XYZ file of C-alpha atoms in Angstrom:
182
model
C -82.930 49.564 8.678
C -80.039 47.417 7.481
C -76.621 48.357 7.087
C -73.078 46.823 7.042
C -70.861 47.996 9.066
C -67.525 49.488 7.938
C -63.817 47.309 8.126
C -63.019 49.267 11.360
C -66.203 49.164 12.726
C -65.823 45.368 12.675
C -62.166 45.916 14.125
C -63.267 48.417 16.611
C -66.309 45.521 18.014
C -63.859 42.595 17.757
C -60.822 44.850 19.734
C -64.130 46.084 22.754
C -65.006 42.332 23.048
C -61.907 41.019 22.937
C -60.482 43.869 25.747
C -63.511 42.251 27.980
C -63.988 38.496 27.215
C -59.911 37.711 26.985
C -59.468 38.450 30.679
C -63.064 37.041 31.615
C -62.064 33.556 30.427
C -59.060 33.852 31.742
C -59.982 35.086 35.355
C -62.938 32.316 35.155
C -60.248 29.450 34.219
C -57.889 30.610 37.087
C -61.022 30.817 39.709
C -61.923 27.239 38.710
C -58.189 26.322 39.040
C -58.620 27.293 42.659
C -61.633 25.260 43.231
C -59.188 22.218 43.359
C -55.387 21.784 43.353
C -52.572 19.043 42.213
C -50.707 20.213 45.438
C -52.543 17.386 47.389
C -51.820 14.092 49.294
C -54.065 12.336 47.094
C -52.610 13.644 44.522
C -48.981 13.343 45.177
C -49.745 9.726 46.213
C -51.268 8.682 42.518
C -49.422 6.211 40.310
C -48.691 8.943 36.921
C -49.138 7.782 33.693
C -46.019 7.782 31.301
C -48.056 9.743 29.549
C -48.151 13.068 32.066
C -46.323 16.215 31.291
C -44.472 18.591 33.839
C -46.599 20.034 35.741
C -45.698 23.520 34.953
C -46.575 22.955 31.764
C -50.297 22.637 32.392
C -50.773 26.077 33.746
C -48.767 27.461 30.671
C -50.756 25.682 28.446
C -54.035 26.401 29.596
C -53.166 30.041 30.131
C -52.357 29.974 26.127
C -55.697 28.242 25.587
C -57.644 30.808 27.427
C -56.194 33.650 25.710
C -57.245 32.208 22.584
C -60.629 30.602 23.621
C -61.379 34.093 24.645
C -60.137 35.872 21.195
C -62.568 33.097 19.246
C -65.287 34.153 21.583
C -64.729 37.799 20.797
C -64.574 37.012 17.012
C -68.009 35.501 17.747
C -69.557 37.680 19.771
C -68.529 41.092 17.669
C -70.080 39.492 14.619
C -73.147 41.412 14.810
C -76.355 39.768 12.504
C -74.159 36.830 11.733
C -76.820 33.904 11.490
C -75.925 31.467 14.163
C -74.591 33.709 16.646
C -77.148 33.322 19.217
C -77.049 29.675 19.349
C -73.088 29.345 19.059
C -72.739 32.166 22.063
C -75.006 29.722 24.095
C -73.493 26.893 22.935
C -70.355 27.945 24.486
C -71.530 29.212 27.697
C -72.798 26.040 28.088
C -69.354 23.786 27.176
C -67.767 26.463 29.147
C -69.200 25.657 31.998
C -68.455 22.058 31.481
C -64.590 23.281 31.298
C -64.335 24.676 34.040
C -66.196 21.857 36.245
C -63.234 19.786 35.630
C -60.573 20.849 38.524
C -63.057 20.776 40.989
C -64.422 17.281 40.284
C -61.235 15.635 39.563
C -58.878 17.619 42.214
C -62.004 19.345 44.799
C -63.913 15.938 44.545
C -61.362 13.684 44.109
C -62.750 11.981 41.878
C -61.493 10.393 39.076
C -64.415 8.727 37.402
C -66.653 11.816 37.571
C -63.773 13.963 35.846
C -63.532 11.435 32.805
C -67.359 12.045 32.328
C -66.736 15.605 32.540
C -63.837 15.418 30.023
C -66.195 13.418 27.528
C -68.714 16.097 28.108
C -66.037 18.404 27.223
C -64.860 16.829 24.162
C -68.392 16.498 22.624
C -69.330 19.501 23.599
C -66.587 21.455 22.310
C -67.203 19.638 18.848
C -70.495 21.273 19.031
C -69.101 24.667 19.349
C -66.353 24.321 16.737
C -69.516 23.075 14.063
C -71.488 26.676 15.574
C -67.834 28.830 15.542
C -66.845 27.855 12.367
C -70.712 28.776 11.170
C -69.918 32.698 12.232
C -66.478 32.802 11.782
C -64.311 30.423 10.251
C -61.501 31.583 12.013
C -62.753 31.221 15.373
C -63.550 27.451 14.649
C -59.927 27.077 13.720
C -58.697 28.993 16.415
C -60.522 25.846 18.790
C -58.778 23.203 17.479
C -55.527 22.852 19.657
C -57.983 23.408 22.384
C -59.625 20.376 20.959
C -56.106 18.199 20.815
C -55.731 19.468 24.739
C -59.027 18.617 25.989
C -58.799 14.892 23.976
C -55.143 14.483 25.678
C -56.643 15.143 29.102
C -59.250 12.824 28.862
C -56.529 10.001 28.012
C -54.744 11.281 30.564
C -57.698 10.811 33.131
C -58.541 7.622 31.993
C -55.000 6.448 31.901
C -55.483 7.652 35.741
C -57.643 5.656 36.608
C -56.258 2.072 34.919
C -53.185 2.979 36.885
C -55.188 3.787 40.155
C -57.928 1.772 40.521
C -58.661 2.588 44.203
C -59.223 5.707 42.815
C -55.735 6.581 45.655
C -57.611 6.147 48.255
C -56.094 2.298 49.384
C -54.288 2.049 52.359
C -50.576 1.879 51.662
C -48.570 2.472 54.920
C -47.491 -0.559 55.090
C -48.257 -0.523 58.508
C -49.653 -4.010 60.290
C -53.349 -3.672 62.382
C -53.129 -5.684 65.703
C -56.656 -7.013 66.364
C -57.942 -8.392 69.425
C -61.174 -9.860 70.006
């Protein structure tokens, strides 16, 4: 049996999802956030790029970008018998998973290197979803780009890190002089 479904039936889908998957994404990016933190010694003790915002800014941003990652997922998600929906719902999960891998590599880990390849996983990734998104719903590809411009600034950011600490912060910079006897 095949049917369409009315205006507000669509509504009424993309309104349930979005009530759920919103705060999901949301409560997922915060949990990851707490998997690593800036408030660090290594941290504080890295060379920043001229590049590097406030830091308040990053948690306003990416609490922005969640909301919205979350309403394109819902816009996905409540389009029931769209072709591609399958694939571009697990085509998410699995860039999602890449986003929120980040904090704890680069701030957990402490590693810089492993972040960038996280970020470029990101990136591509993210690409991929956009190409599946905009397949369903044009609307939710669109609503990915400034997500897109973020990720892409973070990974010059992280790079940028890493030309300006090459010890990765871990050198040795007390200044203080080692006696040693033999």
């Amino acid at each position: 049996m095949n049917f369409l479904a009315s205006k507000a039936q669509l509504r009424a889908s993309f309104i349930r999802w979005a009530l759920f998957l919103i705060p999901l994404i949301v409560l997922l990016g915060f949990t990851a956030g707490q998997l690593g933190s800036p408030k660090t010694v290594w941290f504080e003790s890295l060379t920043k790029p001229d590049i590097f915002p406030p830091p308040a800014l990053f948690g306003i941003v990416w609490g922005i970008l969640y909301v919205v990652i979350g309403a394109a997922l819902a816009l996905v998600v409540s389009a029931w018998g769209a072709h591609g929906r399958g694939i571009a719902i697990i085509v998410f999960a699995l860039h999602f998973l890449g986003n929120l891998a980040w904090t704890p590599v680069f701030f957990g880990m402490q590693d810089m290197m492993s972040g960038l390849y996280v970020l470029c996983y990101v990136v591509a990734s993210l690409i991929a979803v956009i190409a599946v998104f905009w397949r369903v719903r044009r609307i939710a590809g669109l609503m990915l780009l400034p997500y897109l411009a973020w990720a892409i600034f973070a990974t010059v950011l992280n790079y940028q890190f890493i030309q300006q600490n090459p010890d990765g912060g871990n050198s040795d910079d007390s200044g203080a002089a080692v006696e040693v006897t033999l």
